[in-house]
Tab-separated table of C-alpha atoms in Angstrom:
chain	number	residue	atom	x	y	z
A	87	MET	CA	121.934	139.670	67.171
A	88	ASN	CA	125.021	141.796	67.844
A	89	GLN	CA	124.287	141.746	71.559
A	90	ARG	CA	123.983	137.956	71.538
A	91	PHE	CA	127.246	137.656	69.601
A	92	ARG	CA	129.112	139.911	72.053
A	93	VAL	CA	127.793	138.060	75.090
A	94	THR	CA	128.671	134.681	73.564
A	95	PHE	CA	132.112	135.863	72.423
A	96	PHE	CA	133.125	137.205	75.827
A	97	SER	CA	131.691	134.159	77.629
A	98	VAL	CA	133.687	131.800	75.403
A	99	LEU	CA	136.804	133.984	75.671
A	100	ILE	CA	136.692	134.022	79.472
A	101	THR	CA	135.996	130.267	79.610
A	102	THR	CA	138.890	129.569	77.224
A	103	LEU	CA	141.368	131.732	79.130
A	104	VAL	CA	140.404	130.213	82.486
A	105	SER	CA	140.540	126.656	81.102
A	106	LEU	CA	143.897	127.289	79.413
A	107	GLY	CA	145.269	128.777	82.594
A	108	ILE	CA	144.144	125.939	84.844
A	109	GLY	CA	144.821	123.156	82.348
A	110	GLY	CA	148.166	124.590	81.241
A	111	PHE	CA	149.310	125.025	84.834
A	112	ALA	CA	148.328	121.450	85.714
A	113	LEU	CA	150.096	120.013	82.655
A	114	GLN	CA	153.231	122.087	83.242
A	115	ASP	CA	153.330	121.094	86.897
A	116	SER	CA	152.970	117.413	85.975
A	117	HIS	CA	155.705	117.724	83.326
A	118	ASN	CA	158.048	119.447	85.765
A	119	ALA	CA	157.427	116.727	88.346
A	120	ALA	CA	158.379	114.063	85.797
A	121	ILE	CA	161.590	115.994	84.919
A	122	ARG	CA	162.437	116.216	88.625
A	123	GLN	CA	162.147	112.433	88.889
A	124	VAL	CA	164.598	112.049	85.979
A	125	ASP	CA	166.990	114.483	87.668
A	126	SER	CA	166.654	112.579	90.910
A	127	ARG	CA	167.815	109.381	89.167
A	128	LEU	CA	170.725	111.204	87.516
A	129	ASN	CA	171.770	112.730	90.837
A	130	PHE	CA	171.589	109.329	92.508
A	131	VAL	CA	174.036	107.891	89.969
A	132	ILE	CA	176.344	110.901	90.199
A	133	GLN	CA	176.387	110.967	94.006
A	134	THR	CA	177.020	107.218	94.226
A	135	ALA	CA	179.926	107.530	91.824
A	136	LEU	CA	181.436	110.517	93.656
A	137	GLN	CA	181.294	108.622	96.941
A	138	ASN	CA	183.532	105.936	95.425
A	139	GLN	CA	186.377	107.915	93.862
A	140	LYS	CA	188.701	104.878	93.696
A	141	ASP	CA	186.317	102.927	91.472
A	142	LEU	CA	184.094	105.657	90.122
A	143	LEU	CA	183.052	103.974	86.865
A	144	ASN	CA	181.962	100.717	88.491
A	145	ALA	CA	180.153	102.673	91.237
A	146	ALA	CA	178.134	104.512	88.581
A	147	LEU	CA	177.201	101.248	86.864
A	148	PHE	CA	176.303	99.727	90.230
A	149	ALA	CA	173.988	102.638	90.950
A	150	LEU	CA	172.190	102.009	87.648
A	151	ASP	CA	171.583	98.380	88.579
A	152	ALA	CA	170.631	99.130	92.172
A	153	GLY	CA	168.157	101.850	91.199
A	154	ARG	CA	166.938	100.022	88.077
A	155	ILE	CA	167.692	103.142	86.093
A	156	ASP	CA	167.477	103.029	82.305
A	157	ALA	CA	170.339	105.335	81.300
A	158	SER	CA	173.316	105.625	78.985
A	159	VAL	CA	176.789	106.014	80.509
A	160	VAL	CA	179.678	107.262	78.376
A	161	LEU	CA	183.351	107.901	79.090
A	162	LEU	CA	184.459	110.967	77.171
A	163	THR	CA	188.167	111.140	76.308
A	164	PRO	CA	190.169	114.379	75.918
A	165	GLN	CA	189.984	113.885	72.153
A	166	GLY	CA	186.173	113.904	72.288
A	167	GLU	CA	185.845	110.158	71.717
A	168	GLN	CA	182.796	108.506	73.345
A	169	ILE	CA	183.408	105.134	74.995
A	170	SER	CA	180.007	103.596	75.775
A	171	LEU	CA	179.877	101.780	79.110
A	172	THR	CA	176.144	101.023	78.910
A	173	GLU	CA	173.267	102.056	76.687
A	174	ALA	CA	169.658	102.857	77.524
A	175	SER	CA	166.920	100.753	76.015
A	176	GLN	CA	165.766	103.766	74.032
A	177	ARG	CA	168.898	104.742	72.174
A	178	PHE	CA	169.858	108.323	71.429
A	179	SER	CA	172.962	110.205	70.284
A	180	LEU	CA	174.812	112.138	72.966
A	181	ASP	CA	175.915	115.689	72.205
A	182	THR	CA	179.130	115.835	74.196
A	183	SER	CA	180.243	119.288	73.183
A	184	LEU	CA	182.454	121.089	75.706
A	185	LYS	CA	179.615	123.543	76.541
A	186	ASN	CA	177.111	120.773	77.331
A	187	VAL	CA	179.566	118.692	79.314
A	188	THR	CA	180.817	121.534	81.494
A	189	SER	CA	177.286	122.851	82.095
A	190	SER	CA	176.019	119.419	83.152
A	191	VAL	CA	178.724	119.132	85.833
A	192	VAL	CA	176.833	121.576	88.044
A	193	ARG	CA	173.259	120.451	87.305
A	194	ALA	CA	171.235	118.329	84.926
A	195	ILE	CA	170.544	119.944	81.564
A	196	SER	CA	168.055	119.176	78.798
A	197	ILE	CA	169.195	118.424	75.257
A	198	ASN	CA	166.429	118.981	72.708
A	199	SER	CA	166.765	116.846	69.608
A	200	ASP	CA	164.839	114.168	67.764
A	201	ASN	CA	165.446	112.011	70.854
A	202	PRO	CA	165.587	114.484	73.786
A	203	TYR	CA	167.332	113.578	77.042
A	204	ARG	CA	168.663	114.917	80.344
A	205	MET	CA	172.362	114.567	81.170
A	206	ARG	CA	174.901	115.061	83.962
A	207	SER	CA	178.681	114.810	83.928
A	208	ILE	CA	181.559	114.119	86.328
A	209	PRO	CA	185.041	115.487	85.574
A	210	LEU	CA	187.750	112.803	85.775
A	211	PRO	CA	191.560	112.972	85.901
A	212	GLU	CA	193.410	113.542	82.653
A	213	GLU	CA	190.595	115.751	81.267
A	214	GLU	CA	188.130	112.927	80.892
A	215	PHE	CA	184.423	113.054	81.755
A	216	LEU	CA	181.863	110.505	82.833
A	217	VAL	CA	178.517	111.375	81.200
A	218	VAL	CA	175.190	109.918	82.386
A	219	ALA	CA	172.021	110.556	80.291
A	220	ILE	CA	168.374	109.497	80.555
A	221	SER	CA	165.951	109.781	77.650
A	222	THR	CA	162.974	112.152	78.041
A	223	ALA	CA	161.389	111.278	74.688
A	224	ASP	CA	158.420	109.582	76.380
A	225	LEU	CA	157.887	112.602	78.660
A	226	GLU	CA	157.917	115.029	75.748
A	227	ARG	CA	155.576	112.828	73.741
A	228	ASP	CA	153.150	112.627	76.680
A	229	TRP	CA	153.435	116.401	77.083
A	230	ARG	CA	152.489	117.045	73.462
A	231	GLN	CA	149.625	114.556	73.621
A	232	ASN	CA	148.264	116.155	76.776
A	233	ILE	CA	148.434	119.616	75.154
A	234	ALA	CA	146.575	118.239	72.137
A	235	ARG	CA	143.932	116.675	74.428
A	236	LEU	CA	143.523	119.970	76.293
A	237	LEU	CA	143.049	121.922	73.054
A	238	ALA	CA	140.617	119.302	71.736
A	239	PHE	CA	138.653	119.493	74.988
A	240	LEU	CA	138.567	123.297	74.806
A	241	PHE	CA	137.385	123.165	71.204
A	242	PHE	CA	134.584	120.760	72.133
A	243	ALA	CA	133.663	122.710	75.281
A	244	ASN	CA	133.670	126.038	73.419
A	245	SER	CA	131.574	124.632	70.578
A	246	LEU	CA	129.065	123.330	73.103
A	247	ALA	CA	129.143	126.638	75.031
A	248	ILE	CA	128.563	128.642	71.828
A	249	ALA	CA	125.630	126.452	70.826
A	250	LEU	CA	124.050	126.577	74.298
A	251	SER	CA	124.669	130.335	74.620
A	252	PHE	CA	122.997	131.100	71.302
A	253	LEU	CA	120.102	128.807	72.179
A	254	LEU	CA	119.581	130.304	75.642
A	255	LEU	CA	120.060	133.887	74.472
A	256	ARG	CA	117.713	133.367	71.549
A	257	ASN	CA	115.013	131.900	73.807
A	258	ASN	CA	115.531	134.679	76.345
A	259	SER	CA	115.432	137.309	73.598
A	260	ARG	CA	112.170	135.879	72.292
A	261	LYS	CA	110.651	135.943	75.759
A	262	LEU	CA	111.740	139.553	76.273
A	263	GLU	CA	110.388	140.526	72.853
A	264	GLN	CA	107.078	138.821	73.612
A	265	GLN	CA	106.847	140.519	76.997
A	266	SER	CA	107.685	143.880	75.427
A	267	LEU	CA	105.094	143.275	72.706
A	268	VAL	CA	102.427	142.451	75.309
A	269	ARG	CA	103.261	145.614	77.270
A	270	MET	CA	103.254	147.721	74.103
A	271	GLN	CA	99.917	146.278	72.976
A	272	ARG	CA	98.385	146.990	76.367
A	273	PHE	CA	99.980	150.434	76.291
A	274	LEU	CA	98.512	151.206	72.844
A	275	SER	CA	95.145	149.800	73.864
A	276	ASP	CA	95.076	152.051	76.919
A	277	ALA	CA	96.251	155.035	74.882
A	278	ALA	CA	93.570	154.427	72.228
A	279	HIS	CA	90.948	154.176	74.968
A	280	GLU	CA	92.188	157.383	76.606
A	281	LEU	CA	92.080	159.200	73.252
A	282	ARG	CA	88.641	157.851	72.452
A	283	THR	CA	87.176	159.137	75.736
A	284	PRO	CA	87.969	162.863	75.255
A	285	LEU	CA	87.031	162.625	71.565
A	286	THR	CA	83.641	161.203	72.532
A	287	VAL	CA	83.106	163.996	75.055
A	288	ILE	CA	84.199	166.694	72.586
A	289	LYS	CA	82.027	165.236	69.823
A	290	GLY	CA	79.004	165.020	72.131
A	291	TYR	CA	79.236	168.598	73.367
A	292	SER	CA	80.025	169.857	69.855
A	293	GLU	CA	76.846	168.243	68.510
A	294	LEU	CA	74.754	169.630	71.363
A	295	LEU	CA	76.179	173.106	70.938
A	296	GLY	CA	75.803	172.942	67.158
A	297	ALA	CA	72.155	171.880	67.445
A	298	ARG	CA	71.608	174.680	69.971
A	299	LYS	CA	70.310	172.146	72.515
A	300	ILE	CA	72.257	173.887	75.293
A	301	GLU	CA	70.515	177.217	75.582
A	302	SER	CA	71.472	178.894	78.845
A	303	GLN	CA	74.687	180.892	79.007
A	304	GLU	CA	75.756	179.120	82.173
A	305	ASP	CA	75.334	175.650	80.624
A	306	GLN	CA	77.175	176.725	77.501
A	307	GLU	CA	80.126	177.981	79.562
A	308	LYS	CA	80.202	174.648	81.413
A	309	ALA	CA	80.136	172.792	78.100
A	310	PHE	CA	82.983	174.879	76.675
A	311	ALA	CA	84.986	174.378	79.905
A	312	ARG	CA	84.443	170.613	79.650
A	313	VAL	CA	85.528	170.586	76.008
A	314	ASP	CA	88.595	172.679	76.859
A	315	HIS	CA	89.509	170.263	79.670
A	316	GLU	CA	89.261	167.237	77.362
A	317	VAL	CA	91.229	168.978	74.608
A	318	LYS	CA	94.062	169.710	77.042
A	319	ARG	CA	94.005	166.126	78.335
A	320	MET	CA	94.100	164.766	74.791
A	321	GLU	CA	96.931	167.166	73.916
A	322	SER	CA	98.889	166.013	76.983
A	323	LEU	CA	98.372	162.355	76.072
A	324	ILE	CA	99.445	162.903	72.442
A	325	ASN	CA	102.574	164.801	73.520
A	326	ASP	CA	103.507	162.053	75.970
A	327	LEU	CA	102.888	159.362	73.346
A	328	LEU	CA	105.148	161.171	70.885
A	329	LEU	CA	107.881	161.616	73.490
A	330	THR	CA	107.648	157.949	74.497
A	331	ALA	CA	107.984	156.872	70.870
A	332	GLU	CA	110.979	159.199	70.420
A	333	LEU	CA	112.722	157.875	73.526
A	334	ASN	CA	112.254	154.244	72.523
A	335	GLU	CA	113.483	154.747	68.954
A	336	ALA	CA	116.167	157.436	69.033
A	337	THR	CA	119.783	156.974	70.046
A	338	HIS	CA	121.400	160.190	71.265
A	339	LEU	CA	125.082	160.395	70.458
A	340	ASP	CA	125.384	164.145	71.023
A	341	PHE	CA	124.999	164.251	74.791
A	342	GLU	CA	126.676	167.239	76.432
A	343	LEU	CA	127.925	167.993	79.918
A	344	TYR	CA	124.875	168.737	82.047
A	345	ASP	CA	124.933	170.143	85.600
A	346	ILE	CA	122.287	167.930	87.160
A	347	SER	CA	122.843	169.472	90.626
A	348	SER	CA	121.967	172.978	89.446
A	349	ALA	CA	119.018	171.759	87.371
A	350	LEU	CA	117.582	169.713	90.233
A	351	LYS	CA	117.844	172.687	92.609
A	352	THR	CA	115.988	174.872	90.072
A	353	HIS	CA	113.147	172.349	89.639
A	354	LEU	CA	112.952	171.819	93.393
A	355	ARG	CA	112.701	175.563	93.993
A	356	ASP	CA	109.796	175.779	91.507
A	357	PHE	CA	108.143	172.826	93.215
A	358	GLU	CA	108.501	174.471	96.653
A	359	ILE	CA	106.855	177.661	95.363
A	360	LEU	CA	103.927	175.689	93.886
A	361	SER	CA	103.596	173.467	96.984
A	362	PRO	CA	103.887	175.841	99.965
A	363	GLU	CA	102.125	173.461	102.375
A	364	ARG	CA	104.612	170.606	101.959
A	365	SER	CA	107.511	169.708	104.227
A	366	ILE	CA	110.417	169.303	101.822
A	367	GLU	CA	113.789	167.908	102.905
A	368	SER	CA	116.649	167.970	100.425
A	369	SER	CA	120.289	166.911	100.266
A	370	ILE	CA	121.829	167.795	96.890
A	371	GLU	CA	125.534	167.409	96.268
A	372	THR	CA	126.808	170.391	94.292
A	373	ALA	CA	128.554	170.539	90.887
A	374	LEU	CA	127.603	167.042	89.721
A	375	GLN	CA	127.874	166.842	85.939
A	376	ILE	CA	126.808	164.037	83.618
A	377	LYS	CA	126.820	163.439	79.870
A	378	ALA	CA	123.144	163.806	79.014
A	379	SER	CA	120.346	165.373	77.025
A	380	GLY	CA	119.483	168.351	79.185
A	381	ASP	CA	115.948	168.623	77.765
A	382	HIS	CA	115.139	165.011	78.565
A	383	ILE	CA	116.636	165.089	82.067
A	384	ASP	CA	114.625	168.247	82.739
A	385	ARG	CA	111.497	166.435	81.516
A	386	MET	CA	112.293	163.474	83.759
A	387	VAL	CA	112.603	165.623	86.886
A	388	GLN	CA	109.507	167.645	85.937
A	389	ASN	CA	107.490	164.442	85.528
A	390	ILE	CA	108.554	163.216	88.960
A	391	PHE	CA	107.494	166.444	90.667
A	392	SER	CA	104.312	166.657	88.544
A	393	ASN	CA	103.331	163.140	89.610
A	394	ILE	CA	103.874	164.059	93.264
A	395	LYS	CA	101.817	167.239	92.889
A	396	ARG	CA	98.977	165.436	91.097
A	397	HIS	CA	98.728	162.247	93.094
A	398	THR	CA	99.622	163.135	96.691
A	399	PRO	CA	97.889	165.363	99.250
A	400	ALA	CA	98.994	169.011	99.198
A	401	SER	CA	100.654	168.596	102.609
A	402	ALA	CA	102.406	165.268	101.912
A	403	PRO	CA	106.146	165.455	102.777
A	404	VAL	CA	108.847	165.054	100.136
A	405	LEU	CA	112.482	163.933	100.364
A	406	VAL	CA	115.034	164.710	97.604
A	407	GLN	CA	118.601	163.351	97.589
A	408	LEU	CA	121.331	163.619	94.950
A	409	LYS	CA	124.865	162.323	95.450
A	410	SER	CA	127.739	160.773	93.522
A	411	LYS	CA	128.945	157.236	94.113
A	412	GLY	CA	131.860	155.960	92.059
A	413	LYS	CA	131.150	156.638	88.406
A	414	GLU	CA	127.424	157.236	88.945
A	415	VAL	CA	125.058	159.832	90.329
A	416	HIS	CA	122.253	158.578	92.542
A	417	LEU	CA	118.939	160.446	92.610
A	418	ARG	CA	116.320	159.496	95.187
A	419	ILE	CA	112.931	161.226	95.496
A	420	GLU	CA	110.346	160.066	98.035
A	421	ASP	CA	106.873	161.289	98.916
A	422	GLY	CA	104.302	160.728	101.620
A	423	GLY	CA	101.395	160.026	99.269
A	424	PRO	CA	99.363	156.844	98.712
A	425	GLY	CA	102.085	155.205	96.604
A	426	LEU	CA	101.439	152.642	93.852
A	427	PRO	CA	99.680	149.278	93.803
A	428	GLU	CA	101.824	146.562	95.396
A	429	ASP	CA	102.392	144.748	92.098
A	430	ALA	CA	103.936	147.911	90.595
A	431	TYR	CA	107.069	147.756	92.755
A	432	ASN	CA	110.229	145.856	91.807
A	433	LYS	CA	109.239	145.273	88.191
A	434	ALA	CA	111.955	144.218	85.733
A	435	SER	CA	110.892	146.947	83.313
A	436	TYR	CA	108.692	150.033	83.492
A	437	GLU	CA	108.464	150.618	79.745
A	438	PHE	CA	104.947	150.943	78.341
A	439	GLU	CA	103.563	150.889	81.910
A	440	ARG	CA	100.697	153.098	83.030
A	441	PHE	CA	100.379	152.869	86.786
A	442	ASP	CA	97.766	155.572	87.254
A	443	ARG	CA	95.096	154.842	84.609
A	444	SER	CA	92.133	155.832	86.760
A	445	ARG	CA	93.801	158.877	88.331
A	446	SER	CA	94.852	160.341	84.971
A	447	ARG	CA	91.226	161.081	84.097
A	448	ASP	CA	90.748	163.124	87.234
A	449	THR	CA	94.044	164.998	87.104
A	450	GLY	CA	94.205	165.671	83.366
A	451	GLY	CA	97.454	163.715	82.977
A	452	SER	CA	98.183	161.024	80.445
A	453	GLY	CA	99.149	158.369	82.979
A	454	LEU	CA	102.460	157.921	81.154
A	455	GLY	CA	104.669	159.868	83.567
A	456	LEU	CA	106.565	156.898	85.018
A	457	SER	CA	106.884	155.258	81.626
A	458	ILE	CA	108.516	158.427	80.260
A	459	ILE	CA	110.813	158.646	83.284
A	460	ALA	CA	111.890	155.015	82.783
A	461	ALA	CA	112.477	155.578	79.060
A	462	ILE	CA	114.664	158.637	79.722
A	463	VAL	CA	116.699	156.704	82.292
A	464	LYS	CA	117.170	153.864	79.810
A	465	GLU	CA	118.171	156.363	77.098
A	466	HIS	CA	121.014	157.492	79.392
A	467	SER	CA	122.141	153.895	80.176
A	468	GLY	CA	120.924	154.231	83.748
A	469	SER	CA	118.655	152.183	85.997
A	470	ILE	CA	115.467	152.934	87.913
A	471	SER	CA	113.687	151.156	90.733
A	472	LEU	CA	110.419	151.897	92.553
A	473	SER	CA	109.806	150.986	96.177
A	474	LYS	CA	107.725	151.864	99.184
A	475	SER	CA	108.953	155.068	100.756
A	476	SER	CA	109.776	155.450	104.423
A	477	LEU	CA	107.433	158.467	104.233
A	478	GLY	CA	104.595	156.118	103.314
A	479	GLY	CA	104.312	156.780	99.580
A	480	LEU	CA	106.506	156.165	96.533
A	481	ALA	CA	110.325	156.149	96.449
A	482	ILE	CA	111.996	156.568	93.048
A	483	PHE	CA	115.684	155.611	92.918
A	484	ILE	CA	117.594	156.499	89.727
A	485	GLN	CA	121.224	155.708	88.893
A	486	LEU	CA	122.855	157.550	85.978
A	487	PRO	CA	126.427	157.131	84.712
A	488	ILE	CA	128.582	160.238	84.958
A	489	LYS	CA	130.021	159.594	81.480
């Protein structure tokens, strides 16, 4: 639920910010264009008047008629008295303070009031001014309405996005939960079957030995060896089941700095000693440290090398690479063995997967090696992918965050 909320929140936040940015820019640009048109009309009146200095007032009024401009023209006396020469259809009160009048001589200025307007002025002899003003009340009203429409649209769009996001995320979550449940059920079914097999063998030999139906010393030693083999296989399976359950339930918040370069070199050296016939090529970048559970990373690397030792020929080549890239470390281990079934590569998830069910009986393993590796990678917020190796077998590619 928290994950769905975070995804929805950030999706809506990004959509809102982008929509506000684009919509706000478009509205502001349109508003500015309308203001420029008002200024263009004011400048036309002012320029026409200035070109006719001998009859400046009549020239300004002529410009209004010629350009069909709806404006108010006022003659301002030195005493501050306003003599109206013509009034706009939408009436408004002019603020002809000295500051406004002198500022509007250079360029058009906006006066914000109950009836906003733009104004320009021309200084006349004897400290008089000719003031021309055009109402912008309609522009401001349209501006506010457009802002309200944009916000209403965003509210509707965000409400729809939230509803669709929750619906899609809920459906996707259900599908993932169902898929995980199917994998877990198959996993438990396989595990129960694997436990039942050694128990059946142990029970059978125990009954035969107890009834003294195996008489020769040689046959008894074979029976005890078989029981010992099945006990070890059952112990391995139980340990792997417990570790898998721990990895899928626990959240480790006490990770410490772990020198993965040094640890990988140590495990590789042990592997080389135990596999003297193999051709092993390695490229390990030194002093790479990550925040991790050292025990679990050790188990992950051990499982990879154990799988190679169990399921590939003794002379199969191996390639090991470790390097840093950005804020991650990349671990790649390839082998020249038979690899996995084709449908095992490029899966979305490797949890609760047992790729080597048949081989685990022969090798004494639990068949959970790759599942444990995937769970440890997930525990460390990393990613894992399986592919066909250039050596002919399996290539395991693991990405782990440095912090």
